[in-house]
GROMACS .gro file of N, CA and C in nm:
model
  462
    1MET      N    1  -6.020  -0.234   1.613
    1MET     CA    2  -5.905  -0.190   1.690
    1MET      C    3  -5.782  -0.265   1.639
    2PRO      N    4  -5.673  -0.195   1.609
    2PRO     CA    5  -5.555  -0.262   1.558
    2PRO      C    6  -5.490  -0.350   1.664
    3ARG      N    7  -5.438  -0.460   1.620
    3ARG     CA    8  -5.371  -0.555   1.708
    3ARG      C    9  -5.221  -0.531   1.700
    4GLU      N   10  -5.155  -0.528   1.817
    4GLU     CA   11  -5.009  -0.514   1.816
    4GLU      C   12  -4.951  -0.644   1.764
    5ILE      N   13  -4.859  -0.634   1.670
    5ILE     CA   14  -4.806  -0.755   1.610
    5ILE      C   15  -4.657  -0.772   1.631
    6GLY      N   16  -4.604  -0.717   1.734
    6GLY     CA   17  -4.463  -0.742   1.764
    6GLY      C   18  -4.376  -0.622   1.736
    7ARG      N   19  -4.248  -0.646   1.744
    7ARG     CA   20  -4.150  -0.540   1.725
    7ARG      C   21  -4.120  -0.518   1.578
    8ALA      N   22  -4.070  -0.399   1.548
    8ALA     CA   23  -4.032  -0.367   1.412
    8ALA      C   24  -3.881  -0.356   1.404
    9ALA      N   25  -3.829  -0.383   1.287
    9ALA     CA   26  -3.685  -0.369   1.262
    9ALA      C   27  -3.668  -0.309   1.124
   10VAL      N   28  -3.561  -0.234   1.108
   10VAL     CA   29  -3.530  -0.176   0.978
   10VAL      C   30  -3.425  -0.263   0.912
   11VAL      N   31  -3.458  -0.314   0.796
   11VAL     CA   32  -3.366  -0.396   0.717
   11VAL      C   33  -3.345  -0.324   0.585
   12GLY      N   34  -3.223  -0.274   0.564
   12GLY     CA   35  -3.199  -0.192   0.446
   12GLY      C   36  -3.281  -0.065   0.457
   13ASP      N   37  -3.367  -0.042   0.360
   13ASP     CA   38  -3.453   0.076   0.365
   13ASP      C   39  -3.598   0.039   0.395
   14LYS      N   40  -3.623  -0.087   0.436
   14LYS     CA   41  -3.758  -0.131   0.464
   14LYS      C   42  -3.776  -0.160   0.612
   15GLU      N   43  -3.893  -0.127   0.662
   15GLU     CA   44  -3.925  -0.163   0.800
   15GLU      C   45  -4.003  -0.293   0.798
   16MET      N   46  -3.960  -0.386   0.881
   16MET     CA   47  -4.027  -0.515   0.890
   16MET      C   48  -4.086  -0.529   1.029
   17THR      N   49  -4.205  -0.585   1.040
   17THR     CA   50  -4.267  -0.609   1.168
   17THR      C   51  -4.270  -0.760   1.192
   18PHE      N   52  -4.229  -0.799   1.310
   18PHE     CA   53  -4.229  -0.940   1.346
   18PHE      C   54  -4.360  -0.975   1.415
   19ASP      N   55  -4.420  -1.082   1.375
   19ASP     CA   56  -4.542  -1.131   1.437
   19ASP      C   57  -4.520  -1.278   1.468
   20SER      N   58  -4.468  -1.305   1.587
   20SER     CA   59  -4.432  -1.442   1.623
   20SER      C   60  -4.549  -1.538   1.613
   21GLU      N   61  -4.665  -1.495   1.655
   21GLU     CA   62  -4.783  -1.581   1.650
   21GLU      C   63  -4.813  -1.622   1.506
   22ALA      N   64  -4.811  -1.527   1.415
   22ALA     CA   65  -4.837  -1.556   1.274
   22ALA      C   66  -4.727  -1.645   1.215
   23ILE      N   67  -4.602  -1.619   1.255
   23ILE     CA   68  -4.491  -1.701   1.204
   23ILE      C   69  -4.506  -1.845   1.249
   24PHE      N   70  -4.538  -1.866   1.378
   24PHE     CA   71  -4.553  -2.003   1.428
   24PHE      C   72  -4.676  -2.071   1.368
   25THR      N   73  -4.784  -1.996   1.349
   25THR     CA   74  -4.903  -2.053   1.287
   25THR      C   75  -4.872  -2.099   1.145
   26ARG      N   76  -4.805  -2.013   1.069
   26ARG     CA   77  -4.767  -2.049   0.931
   26ARG      C   78  -4.670  -2.166   0.931
   27GLY      N   79  -4.578  -2.169   1.028
   27GLY     CA   80  -4.482  -2.280   1.039
   27GLY      C   81  -4.552  -2.413   1.065
   28ILE      N   82  -4.654  -2.411   1.149
   28ILE     CA   83  -4.731  -2.533   1.175
   28ILE      C   84  -4.801  -2.579   1.047
   29GLU      N   85  -4.857  -2.483   0.974
   29GLU     CA   86  -4.922  -2.517   0.847
   29GLU      C   87  -4.822  -2.577   0.748
   30GLU      N   88  -4.702  -2.518   0.741
   30GLU     CA   89  -4.599  -2.570   0.650
   30GLU      C   90  -4.553  -2.709   0.693
   31THR      N   91  -4.543  -2.731   0.823
   31THR     CA   92  -4.502  -2.861   0.875
   31THR      C   93  -4.605  -2.968   0.838
   32ILE      N   94  -4.731  -2.936   0.857
   32ILE     CA   95  -4.838  -3.030   0.822
   32ILE      C   96  -4.837  -3.058   0.672
   33ALA      N   97  -4.822  -2.954   0.591
   33ALA     CA   98  -4.819  -2.971   0.445
   33ALA      C   99  -4.698  -3.054   0.401
   34SER      N  100  -4.589  -3.047   0.476
   34SER     CA  101  -4.468  -3.122   0.440
   34SER      C  102  -4.480  -3.271   0.471
   35GLN      N  103  -4.583  -3.311   0.540
   35GLN     CA  104  -4.602  -3.451   0.574
   35GLN      C  105  -4.687  -3.524   0.471
   36ASP      N  106  -4.679  -3.480   0.347
   36ASP     CA  107  -4.761  -3.537   0.241
   36ASP      C  108  -4.698  -3.659   0.174
   37GLY      N  109  -4.584  -3.702   0.224
   37GLY     CA  110  -4.516  -3.816   0.164
   37GLY      C  111  -4.422  -3.780   0.051
   38LYS      N  112  -4.426  -3.657   0.005
   38LYS     CA  113  -4.341  -3.611  -0.105
   38LYS      C  114  -4.213  -3.544  -0.053
   39HIS      N  115  -4.210  -3.514   0.075
   39HIS     CA  116  -4.096  -3.444   0.134
   39HIS      C  117  -4.018  -3.539   0.225
   40SER      N  118  -3.888  -3.519   0.228
   40SER     CA  119  -3.804  -3.603   0.313
   40SER      C  120  -3.811  -3.556   0.457
   41LEU      N  121  -3.762  -3.640   0.547
   41LEU     CA  122  -3.755  -3.603   0.687
   41LEU      C  123  -3.666  -3.480   0.704
   42ASN      N  124  -3.561  -3.470   0.623
   42ASN     CA  125  -3.473  -3.354   0.630
   42ASN      C  126  -3.548  -3.227   0.592
   43ASP      N  127  -3.633  -3.232   0.490
   43ASP     CA  128  -3.715  -3.117   0.451
   43ASP      C  129  -3.804  -3.073   0.568
   44LEU      N  130  -3.865  -3.170   0.634
   44LEU     CA  131  -3.952  -3.142   0.748
   44LEU      C  132  -3.873  -3.078   0.861
   45LEU      N  133  -3.756  -3.129   0.886
   45LEU     CA  134  -3.670  -3.074   0.990
   45LEU      C  135  -3.633  -2.929   0.961
   46ILE      N  136  -3.600  -2.898   0.837
   46ILE     CA  137  -3.564  -2.761   0.799
   46ILE      C  138  -3.683  -2.667   0.817
   47VAL      N  139  -3.803  -2.712   0.782
   47VAL     CA  140  -3.924  -2.629   0.802
   47VAL      C  141  -3.940  -2.598   0.950
   48ILE      N  142  -3.921  -2.697   1.035
   48ILE     CA  143  -3.936  -2.676   1.179
   48ILE      C  144  -3.829  -2.580   1.232
   49LEU      N  145  -3.704  -2.600   1.191
   49LEU     CA  146  -3.596  -2.512   1.236
   49LEU      C  147  -3.617  -2.368   1.187
   50GLU      N  148  -3.661  -2.353   1.062
   50GLU     CA  149  -3.687  -2.219   1.009
   50GLU      C  150  -3.799  -2.150   1.086
   51THR      N  151  -3.901  -2.225   1.123
   51THR     CA  152  -4.012  -2.169   1.199
   51THR      C  153  -3.964  -2.120   1.335
   52ILE      N  154  -3.886  -2.201   1.403
   52ILE     CA  155  -3.832  -2.162   1.533
   52ILE      C  156  -3.743  -2.040   1.518
   53PHE      N  157  -3.655  -2.042   1.418
   53PHE     CA  158  -3.560  -1.933   1.398
   53PHE      C  159  -3.632  -1.801   1.367
   54ARG      N  160  -3.728  -1.807   1.275
   54ARG     CA  161  -3.802  -1.685   1.238
   54ARG      C  162  -3.892  -1.638   1.352
   55GLY      N  163  -3.959  -1.733   1.416
   55GLY     CA  164  -4.054  -1.698   1.521
   55GLY      C  165  -3.988  -1.638   1.644
   56LEU      N  166  -3.867  -1.679   1.673
   56LEU     CA  167  -3.797  -1.627   1.790
   56LEU      C  168  -3.696  -1.519   1.754
   57GLY      N  169  -3.686  -1.484   1.628
   57GLY     CA  170  -3.590  -1.385   1.583
   57GLY      C  171  -3.607  -1.249   1.648
   58GLU      N  172  -3.729  -1.211   1.676
   58GLU     CA  173  -3.752  -1.081   1.738
   58GLU      C  174  -3.697  -1.075   1.879
   59PHE      N  175  -3.668  -1.189   1.939
   59PHE     CA  176  -3.618  -1.193   2.076
   59PHE      C  177  -3.467  -1.206   2.082
   60GLY      N  178  -3.402  -1.197   1.968
   60GLY     CA  179  -3.256  -1.201   1.967
   60GLY      C  180  -3.194  -1.337   1.944
   61ILE      N  181  -3.275  -1.434   1.905
   61ILE     CA  182  -3.220  -1.567   1.878
   61ILE      C  183  -3.129  -1.556   1.755
   62ARG      N  184  -3.007  -1.604   1.766
   62ARG     CA  185  -2.910  -1.592   1.657
   62ARG      C  186  -2.880  -1.725   1.590
   63ARG      N  187  -2.921  -1.833   1.651
   63ARG     CA  188  -2.894  -1.964   1.590
   63ARG      C  189  -2.992  -2.068   1.645
   64VAL      N  190  -3.020  -2.167   1.563
   64VAL     CA  191  -3.100  -2.282   1.602
   64VAL      C  192  -3.023  -2.404   1.554
   65CYS      N  193  -2.993  -2.494   1.645
   65CYS     CA  194  -2.916  -2.614   1.611
   65CYS      C  195  -2.998  -2.739   1.640
   66PHE      N  196  -2.984  -2.838   1.557
   66PHE     CA  197  -3.048  -2.967   1.579
   66PHE      C  198  -2.937  -3.070   1.596
   67LEU      N  199  -2.937  -3.133   1.712
   67LEU     CA  200  -2.838  -3.236   1.744
   67LEU      C  201  -2.907  -3.371   1.743
   68ILE      N  202  -2.835  -3.473   1.701
   68ILE     CA  203  -2.891  -3.609   1.703
   68ILE      C  204  -2.801  -3.699   1.787
   69LYS      N  205  -2.858  -3.806   1.833
   69LYS     CA  206  -2.784  -3.904   1.913
   69LYS      C  207  -2.692  -3.983   1.822
   70ASP      N  208  -2.566  -3.992   1.861
   70ASP     CA  209  -2.469  -4.076   1.791
   70ASP      C  210  -2.508  -4.220   1.818
   71PRO      N  211  -2.529  -4.303   1.715
   71PRO     CA  212  -2.574  -4.441   1.738
   71PRO      C  213  -2.469  -4.529   1.808
   72ARG      N  214  -2.342  -4.488   1.802
   72ARG     CA  215  -2.236  -4.570   1.860
   72ARG      C  216  -2.194  -4.526   2.000
   73LEU      N  217  -2.215  -4.399   2.031
   73LEU     CA  218  -2.164  -4.345   2.157
   73LEU      C  219  -2.273  -4.267   2.231
   74PRO      N  220  -2.262  -4.255   2.363
   74PRO     CA  221  -2.362  -4.178   2.439
   74PRO      C  222  -2.336  -4.027   2.428
   75GLN      N  223  -2.364  -3.975   2.310
   75GLN     CA  224  -2.342  -3.832   2.286
   75GLN      C  225  -2.434  -3.782   2.176
   76LEU      N  226  -2.454  -3.650   2.176
   76LEU     CA  227  -2.529  -3.584   2.070
   76LEU      C  228  -2.428  -3.514   1.980
   77VAL      N  229  -2.455  -3.517   1.850
   77VAL     CA  230  -2.368  -3.450   1.753
   77VAL      C  231  -2.453  -3.356   1.667
   78TYR      N  232  -2.389  -3.252   1.616
   78TYR     CA  233  -2.457  -3.153   1.532
   78TYR      C  234  -2.505  -3.218   1.404
   79ARG      N  235  -2.632  -3.197   1.371
   79ARG     CA  236  -2.689  -3.251   1.247
   79ARG      C  237  -2.712  -3.140   1.144
   80THR      N  238  -2.779  -3.033   1.188
   80THR     CA  239  -2.806  -2.920   1.100
   80THR      C  240  -2.848  -2.801   1.185
   81GLY      N  241  -2.853  -2.686   1.124
   81GLY     CA  242  -2.895  -2.568   1.198
   81GLY      C  243  -2.906  -2.446   1.109
   82LEU      N  244  -2.951  -2.338   1.169
   82LEU     CA  245  -2.967  -2.211   1.100
   82LEU      C  246  -2.909  -2.100   1.185
   83GLY      N  247  -2.862  -1.994   1.122
   83GLY     CA  248  -2.816  -1.878   1.195
   83GLY      C  249  -2.665  -1.870   1.204
   84GLN      N  250  -2.619  -1.802   1.308
   84GLN     CA  251  -2.478  -1.772   1.325
   84GLN      C  252  -2.402  -1.889   1.387
   85THR      N  253  -2.378  -1.989   1.309
   85THR     CA  254  -2.298  -2.102   1.354
   85THR      C  255  -2.190  -2.126   1.251
   86SER      N  256  -2.065  -2.120   1.295
   86SER     CA  257  -1.953  -2.136   1.202
   86SER      C  258  -1.928  -2.283   1.173
   87ALA      N  259  -1.852  -2.310   1.070
   87ALA     CA  260  -1.815  -2.448   1.036
   87ALA      C  261  -1.741  -2.513   1.152
   88ALA      N  262  -1.654  -2.436   1.218
   88ALA     CA  263  -1.580  -2.490   1.333
   88ALA      C  264  -1.675  -2.526   1.446
   89ASP      N  265  -1.775  -2.440   1.471
   89ASP     CA  266  -1.876  -2.471   1.573
   89ASP      C  267  -1.946  -2.602   1.540
   90ARG      N  268  -1.987  -2.615   1.415
   90ARG     CA  269  -2.061  -2.734   1.373
   90ARG      C  270  -1.978  -2.861   1.391
   91GLU      N  271  -1.851  -2.854   1.360
   91GLU     CA  272  -1.765  -2.972   1.372
   91GLU      C  273  -1.736  -3.007   1.517
   92ASN      N  274  -1.735  -2.907   1.605
   92ASN     CA  275  -1.696  -2.928   1.743
   92ASN      C  276  -1.812  -2.951   1.839
   93ILE      N  277  -1.935  -2.939   1.792
   93ILE     CA  278  -2.048  -2.959   1.883
   93ILE      C  279  -2.071  -3.108   1.901
   94VAL      N  280  -2.025  -3.156   2.015
   94VAL     CA  281  -2.044  -3.295   2.057
   94VAL      C  282  -2.080  -3.288   2.205
   95VAL      N  283  -2.199  -3.332   2.239
   95VAL     CA  284  -2.249  -3.319   2.375
   95VAL      C  285  -2.257  -3.457   2.440
   96PRO      N  286  -2.171  -3.483   2.539
   96PRO     CA  287  -2.177  -3.611   2.608
   96PRO      C  288  -2.307  -3.622   2.688
   97LEU      N  289  -2.371  -3.737   2.683
   97LEU     CA  290  -2.497  -3.756   2.754
   97LEU      C  291  -2.477  -3.812   2.895
   98GLY      N  292  -2.360  -3.860   2.925
   98GLY     CA  293  -2.337  -3.919   3.055
   98GLY      C  294  -2.281  -3.823   3.158
   99ALA      N  295  -2.258  -3.698   3.119
   99ALA     CA  296  -2.195  -3.603   3.211
   99ALA      C  297  -2.294  -3.561   3.320
  100ASP      N  298  -2.259  -3.593   3.446
  100ASP     CA  299  -2.346  -3.557   3.559
  100ASP      C  300  -2.355  -3.406   3.573
  101GLY      N  301  -2.475  -3.357   3.595
  101GLY     CA  302  -2.495  -3.217   3.621
  101GLY      C  303  -2.495  -3.127   3.499
  102LYS      N  304  -2.469  -3.178   3.384
  102LYS     CA  305  -2.469  -3.094   3.264
  102LYS      C  306  -2.613  -3.072   3.218
  103LEU      N  307  -2.641  -2.949   3.182
  103LEU     CA  308  -2.776  -2.908   3.147
  103LEU      C  309  -2.836  -2.990   3.033
  104LEU      N  310  -2.762  -3.008   2.923
  104LEU     CA  311  -2.816  -3.082   2.809
  104LEU      C  312  -2.837  -3.228   2.842
  105ALA      N  313  -2.742  -3.289   2.911
  105ALA     CA  314  -2.755  -3.430   2.947
  105ALA      C  315  -2.877  -3.453   3.036
  106ARG      N  316  -2.897  -3.363   3.134
  106ARG     CA  317  -3.015  -3.373   3.222
  106ARG      C  318  -3.143  -3.355   3.142
  107SER      N  319  -3.144  -3.257   3.054
  107SER     CA  320  -3.263  -3.230   2.975
  107SER      C  321  -3.302  -3.351   2.892
  108VAL      N  322  -3.205  -3.414   2.828
  108VAL     CA  323  -3.232  -3.530   2.744
  108VAL      C  324  -3.272  -3.650   2.829
  109SER      N  325  -3.198  -3.678   2.935
  109SER     CA  326  -3.227  -3.797   3.016
  109SER      C  327  -3.363  -3.790   3.083
  110ARG      N  328  -3.408  -3.670   3.115
  110ARG     CA  329  -3.538  -3.653   3.180
  110ARG      C  330  -3.649  -3.617   3.082
  111ALA      N  331  -3.615  -3.601   2.955
  111ALA     CA  332  -3.711  -3.563   2.851
  111ALA      C  333  -3.783  -3.434   2.889
  112GLU      N  334  -3.705  -3.335   2.937
  112GLU     CA  335  -3.761  -3.208   2.980
  112GLU      C  336  -3.715  -3.095   2.888
  113ASP      N  337  -3.809  -3.010   2.851
  113ASP     CA  338  -3.773  -2.888   2.779
  113ASP      C  339  -3.714  -2.791   2.881
  114VAL      N  340  -3.614  -2.716   2.838
  114VAL     CA  341  -3.549  -2.620   2.926
  114VAL      C  342  -3.544  -2.486   2.855
  115TYR      N  343  -3.574  -2.382   2.931
  115TYR     CA  344  -3.564  -2.245   2.881
  115TYR      C  345  -3.485  -2.165   2.983
  116VAL      N  346  -3.378  -2.102   2.938
  116VAL     CA  347  -3.296  -2.020   3.026
  116VAL      C  348  -3.290  -1.881   2.965
  117GLN      N  349  -3.327  -1.781   3.044
  117GLN     CA  350  -3.322  -1.642   2.997
  117GLN      C  351  -3.204  -1.573   3.064
  118GLY      N  352  -3.141  -1.483   2.989
  118GLY     CA  353  -3.029  -1.409   3.044
  118GLY      C  354  -2.911  -1.499   3.075
  119VAL      N  355  -2.879  -1.584   2.981
  119VAL     CA  356  -2.769  -1.677   3.001
  119VAL      C  357  -2.642  -1.597   3.029
  120GLU      N  358  -2.578  -1.628   3.139
  120GLU     CA  359  -2.456  -1.559   3.176
  120GLU      C  360  -2.338  -1.655   3.163
  121ARG      N  361  -2.224  -1.601   3.127
  121ARG     CA  362  -2.105  -1.682   3.106
  121ARG      C  363  -2.071  -1.766   3.229
  122ALA      N  364  -2.081  -1.708   3.347
  122ALA     CA  365  -2.046  -1.782   3.469
  122ALA      C  366  -2.133  -1.906   3.486
  123LYS      N  367  -2.260  -1.893   3.455
  123LYS     CA  368  -2.350  -2.007   3.466
  123LYS      C  369  -2.319  -2.111   3.359
  124LEU      N  370  -2.280  -2.065   3.240
  124LEU     CA  371  -2.250  -2.157   3.132
  124LEU      C  372  -2.128  -2.243   3.163
  125GLU      N  373  -2.034  -2.189   3.236
  125GLU     CA  374  -1.911  -2.263   3.266
  125GLU      C  375  -1.941  -2.396   3.335
  126THR      N  376  -2.044  -2.399   3.418
  126THR     CA  377  -2.073  -2.522   3.492
  126THR      C  378  -2.188  -2.603   3.434
  127SER      N  379  -2.269  -2.543   3.348
  127SER     CA  380  -2.388  -2.615   3.304
  127SER      C  381  -2.387  -2.661   3.159
  128LEU      N  382  -2.289  -2.616   3.080
  128LEU     CA  383  -2.281  -2.657   2.941
  128LEU      C  384  -2.149  -2.727   2.913
  129PRO      N  385  -2.149  -2.822   2.820
  129PRO     CA  386  -2.023  -2.883   2.781
  129PRO      C  387  -1.931  -2.780   2.716
  130SER      N  388  -1.803  -2.804   2.723
  130SER     CA  389  -1.705  -2.707   2.675
  130SER      C  390  -1.725  -2.668   2.529
  131CYS      N  391  -1.777  -2.760   2.445
  131CYS     CA  392  -1.794  -2.729   2.303
  131CYS      C  393  -1.896  -2.618   2.279
  132LEU      N  394  -1.986  -2.593   2.374
  132LEU     CA  395  -2.089  -2.492   2.357
  132LEU      C  396  -2.065  -2.365   2.437
  133ARG      N  397  -1.974  -2.368   2.533
  133ARG     CA  398  -1.956  -2.253   2.623
  133ARG      C  399  -1.928  -2.123   2.550
  134ASP      N  400  -1.825  -2.121   2.467
  134ASP     CA  401  -1.789  -1.997   2.399
  134ASP      C  402  -1.894  -1.956   2.296
  135ALA      N  403  -1.947  -2.053   2.224
  135ALA     CA  404  -2.044  -2.021   2.117
  135ALA      C  405  -2.172  -1.960   2.173
  136LEU      N  406  -2.213  -2.000   2.292
  136LEU     CA  407  -2.342  -1.956   2.345
  136LEU      C  408  -2.332  -1.854   2.459
  137ALA      N  409  -2.211  -1.818   2.499
  137ALA     CA  410  -2.194  -1.734   2.617
  137ALA      C  411  -2.267  -1.600   2.608
  138ASP      N  412  -2.277  -1.540   2.491
  138ASP     CA  413  -2.340  -1.409   2.478
  138ASP      C  414  -2.484  -1.414   2.429
  139ASP      N  415  -2.539  -1.532   2.410
  139ASP     CA  416  -2.676  -1.543   2.361
  139ASP      C  417  -2.774  -1.507   2.473
  140PRO      N  418  -2.882  -1.435   2.439
  140PRO     CA  419  -2.975  -1.392   2.543
  140PRO      C  420  -3.065  -1.505   2.595
  141TYR      N  421  -3.084  -1.610   2.517
  141TYR     CA  422  -3.173  -1.718   2.556
  141TYR      C  423  -3.112  -1.851   2.516
  142LEU      N  424  -3.155  -1.954   2.586
  142LEU     CA  425  -3.116  -2.090   2.550
  142LEU      C  426  -3.239  -2.178   2.566
  143PHE      N  427  -3.279  -2.243   2.458
  143PHE     CA  428  -3.390  -2.337   2.461
  143PHE      C  429  -3.335  -2.475   2.433
  144LEU      N  430  -3.373  -2.572   2.513
  144LEU     CA  431  -3.337  -2.711   2.489
  144LEU      C  432  -3.467  -2.789   2.474
  145LEU      N  433  -3.485  -2.848   2.358
  145LEU     CA  434  -3.609  -2.920   2.329
  145LEU      C  435  -3.573  -3.062   2.286
  146PRO      N  436  -3.552  -3.152   2.381
  146PRO     CA  437  -3.512  -3.288   2.343
  146PRO      C  438  -3.625  -3.363   2.274
  147ILE      N  439  -3.588  -3.444   2.177
  147ILE     CA  440  -3.684  -3.529   2.108
  147ILE      C  441  -3.650  -3.672   2.141
  148LEU      N  442  -3.744  -3.743   2.198
  148LEU     CA  443  -3.723  -3.883   2.234
  148LEU      C  444  -3.826  -3.968   2.163
  149VAL      N  445  -3.782  -4.084   2.118
  149VAL     CA  446  -3.871  -4.183   2.057
  149VAL      C  447  -3.855  -4.310   2.139
  150ASN      N  448  -3.963  -4.361   2.191
  150ASN     CA  449  -3.959  -4.477   2.281
  150ASN      C  450  -3.863  -4.455   2.396
  151ARG      N  451  -3.869  -4.333   2.451
  151ARG     CA  452  -3.788  -4.291   2.567
  151ARG      C  453  -3.637  -4.289   2.540
  152LYS      N  454  -3.600  -4.283   2.413
  152LYS     CA  455  -3.459  -4.274   2.376
  152LYS      C  456  -3.438  -4.151   2.291
  153PRO      N  457  -3.329  -4.078   2.317
  153PRO     CA  458  -3.303  -3.957   2.235
  153PRO      C  459  -3.271  -3.992   2.091
  154ILE      N  460  -3.315  -3.907   2.000
  154ILE     CA  461  -3.279  -3.928   1.860
  154ILE      C  462  -3.181  -3.822   1.818
   0.00000   0.00000   0.00000
Protein backbone atom coordinates (compact mmCIF):
# COMPACT_ATOMS: atom_id res chain seq x y z
CA MET A 1 0.00 0.00 0.00
CA PRO A 2 1.51 3.38 -0.95
CA ARG A 3 2.41 5.71 1.88
CA GLU A 4 1.39 9.36 1.69
CA ILE A 5 4.57 11.38 1.73
CA GLY A 6 3.40 14.94 2.08
CA ARG A 7 2.35 17.75 -0.17
CA ALA A 8 3.50 18.33 -3.71
CA ALA A 9 4.66 21.56 -5.27
CA VAL A 10 5.46 22.52 -8.83
CA VAL A 11 8.90 24.07 -9.25
CA GLY A 12 9.53 25.14 -12.82
CA ASP A 13 8.27 22.24 -14.87
CA LYS A 14 8.91 19.58 -12.20
CA GLU A 15 6.63 18.39 -9.46
CA MET A 16 8.35 17.90 -6.12
CA THR A 17 6.90 15.98 -3.18
CA PHE A 18 7.84 16.96 0.34
CA ASP A 19 8.42 14.20 2.86
CA SER A 20 9.18 15.87 6.18
CA GLU A 21 9.88 12.60 7.95
CA ALA A 22 12.47 11.57 5.36
CA ILE A 23 14.00 15.06 5.36
CA PHE A 24 14.40 15.07 9.15
CA THR A 25 15.73 11.50 9.16
CA ARG A 26 18.34 12.40 6.53
CA GLY A 27 19.15 15.60 8.46
CA ILE A 28 19.83 13.61 11.62
CA GLU A 29 22.10 11.30 9.63
CA GLU A 30 23.95 14.30 8.16
CA THR A 31 24.30 15.87 11.61
CA ILE A 32 25.78 12.68 13.05
CA ALA A 33 28.15 12.34 10.08
CA SER A 34 29.26 15.96 10.55
CA GLN A 35 30.49 15.19 14.05
CA ASP A 36 33.50 13.30 12.73
CA GLY A 37 35.99 15.94 13.83
CA LYS A 38 36.60 17.10 10.26
CA HIS A 39 33.74 19.62 10.23
CA SER A 40 33.55 22.90 12.08
CA LEU A 41 30.81 23.85 14.50
CA ASN A 42 29.58 26.27 11.83
CA ASP A 43 29.25 23.40 9.32
CA LEU A 44 27.21 21.45 11.88
CA LEU A 45 25.00 24.46 12.53
CA ILE A 46 24.30 24.91 8.81
CA VAL A 47 23.34 21.22 8.47
CA ILE A 48 20.88 21.61 11.35
CA LEU A 49 19.40 24.85 9.96
CA GLU A 50 19.07 23.33 6.48
CA THR A 51 17.29 20.31 7.93
CA ILE A 52 14.81 22.49 9.80
CA PHE A 53 14.29 24.74 6.77
CA ARG A 54 13.75 21.88 4.32
CA GLY A 55 11.72 19.77 6.72
CA LEU A 56 9.29 22.54 7.57
CA GLY A 57 9.20 24.05 4.08
CA GLU A 58 5.98 22.31 3.18
CA PHE A 59 4.28 24.17 6.02
CA GLY A 60 5.18 27.61 4.75
CA ILE A 61 8.33 28.27 6.75
CA ARG A 62 10.16 31.08 4.94
CA ARG A 63 13.18 31.58 7.17
CA VAL A 64 15.22 29.93 9.90
CA CYS A 65 17.43 32.13 12.06
CA PHE A 66 20.04 31.19 14.63
CA LEU A 67 20.68 33.77 17.33
CA ILE A 68 23.50 33.63 19.86
CA LYS A 69 23.98 35.27 23.22
CA ASP A 70 26.08 38.43 23.14
CA PRO A 71 28.92 37.74 25.61
CA ARG A 72 28.95 41.37 26.79
CA LEU A 73 25.25 42.19 27.02
CA PRO A 74 22.02 40.40 28.01
CA GLN A 75 20.81 40.02 24.45
CA LEU A 76 20.68 37.63 21.52
CA VAL A 77 22.12 38.66 18.16
CA TYR A 78 21.72 37.18 14.68
CA ARG A 79 24.45 34.64 13.88
CA THR A 80 23.27 32.93 10.70
CA GLY A 81 20.15 31.78 8.95
CA LEU A 82 18.44 30.54 5.81
CA GLY A 83 15.51 31.77 3.78
CA GLN A 84 13.88 35.14 3.30
CA THR A 85 15.93 37.32 5.60
CA SER A 86 17.33 40.57 4.25
CA ALA A 87 20.68 42.09 5.18
CA ALA A 88 18.81 44.82 7.07
CA ASP A 89 16.88 42.18 9.03
CA ARG A 90 20.10 40.40 9.92
CA GLU A 91 21.76 43.59 11.14
CA ASN A 92 18.75 44.68 13.19
CA ILE A 93 17.89 41.42 14.93
CA VAL A 94 18.89 42.06 18.52
CA VAL A 95 16.68 40.46 21.16
CA PRO A 96 16.96 41.78 24.72
CA LEU A 97 16.83 38.98 27.28
CA GLY A 98 15.74 41.11 30.20
CA ALA A 99 12.47 42.34 28.70
CA ASP A 100 9.59 41.24 30.95
CA GLY A 101 6.79 39.46 29.14
CA LYS A 102 8.60 39.13 25.82
CA LEU A 103 8.15 35.75 24.21
CA LEU A 104 11.80 35.13 23.28
CA ALA A 105 13.16 36.31 26.63
CA ARG A 106 10.72 34.01 28.49
CA SER A 107 11.53 31.10 26.21
CA VAL A 108 15.27 31.46 26.80
CA SER A 109 15.08 32.16 30.54
CA ARG A 110 12.85 29.12 31.11
CA ALA A 111 14.63 26.91 28.56
CA GLU A 112 11.28 26.17 26.92
CA ASP A 113 10.58 25.44 23.28
CA VAL A 114 7.71 27.53 21.94
CA TYR A 115 5.50 26.89 18.94
CA VAL A 116 2.95 29.46 17.82
CA GLN A 117 0.59 28.74 14.93
CA GLY A 118 -1.30 31.41 13.06
CA VAL A 119 0.88 34.24 14.28
CA GLU A 120 -1.16 37.41 14.07
CA ARG A 121 0.24 40.91 13.91
CA ALA A 122 -1.75 42.06 16.95
CA LYS A 123 -0.24 39.32 19.08
CA LEU A 124 3.25 40.06 17.77
CA GLU A 125 3.02 43.68 18.87
CA THR A 126 3.10 42.67 22.52
CA SER A 127 5.07 39.43 22.47
CA LEU A 128 8.04 40.08 20.18
CA PRO A 129 10.77 42.69 20.32
CA SER A 130 10.41 45.49 17.80
CA CYS A 131 13.27 44.18 15.63
CA LEU A 132 11.23 41.07 14.77
CA ARG A 133 7.68 42.43 14.59
CA ASP A 134 7.61 43.51 10.95
CA ALA A 135 9.81 40.68 9.67
CA LEU A 136 7.65 37.95 11.22
CA ALA A 137 4.17 39.49 11.17
CA ASP A 138 2.96 37.51 8.13
CA ASP A 139 4.69 34.21 8.89
CA PRO A 140 2.28 31.31 9.51
CA TYR A 141 4.38 29.75 12.29
CA LEU A 142 6.95 30.72 14.86
CA PHE A 143 9.24 28.19 16.51
CA LEU A 144 11.58 29.18 19.33
CA LEU A 145 14.12 26.54 20.24
CA PRO A 146 16.53 27.93 22.84
CA ILE A 147 19.87 26.22 23.31
CA LEU A 148 21.34 26.40 26.78
CA VAL A 149 24.65 25.06 28.04
CA ASN A 150 24.99 24.80 31.81
CA ARG A 151 21.65 26.63 32.08
CA LYS A 152 22.99 29.62 30.13
CA PRO A 153 21.89 30.62 26.63
CA ILE A 154 24.45 30.36 23.88
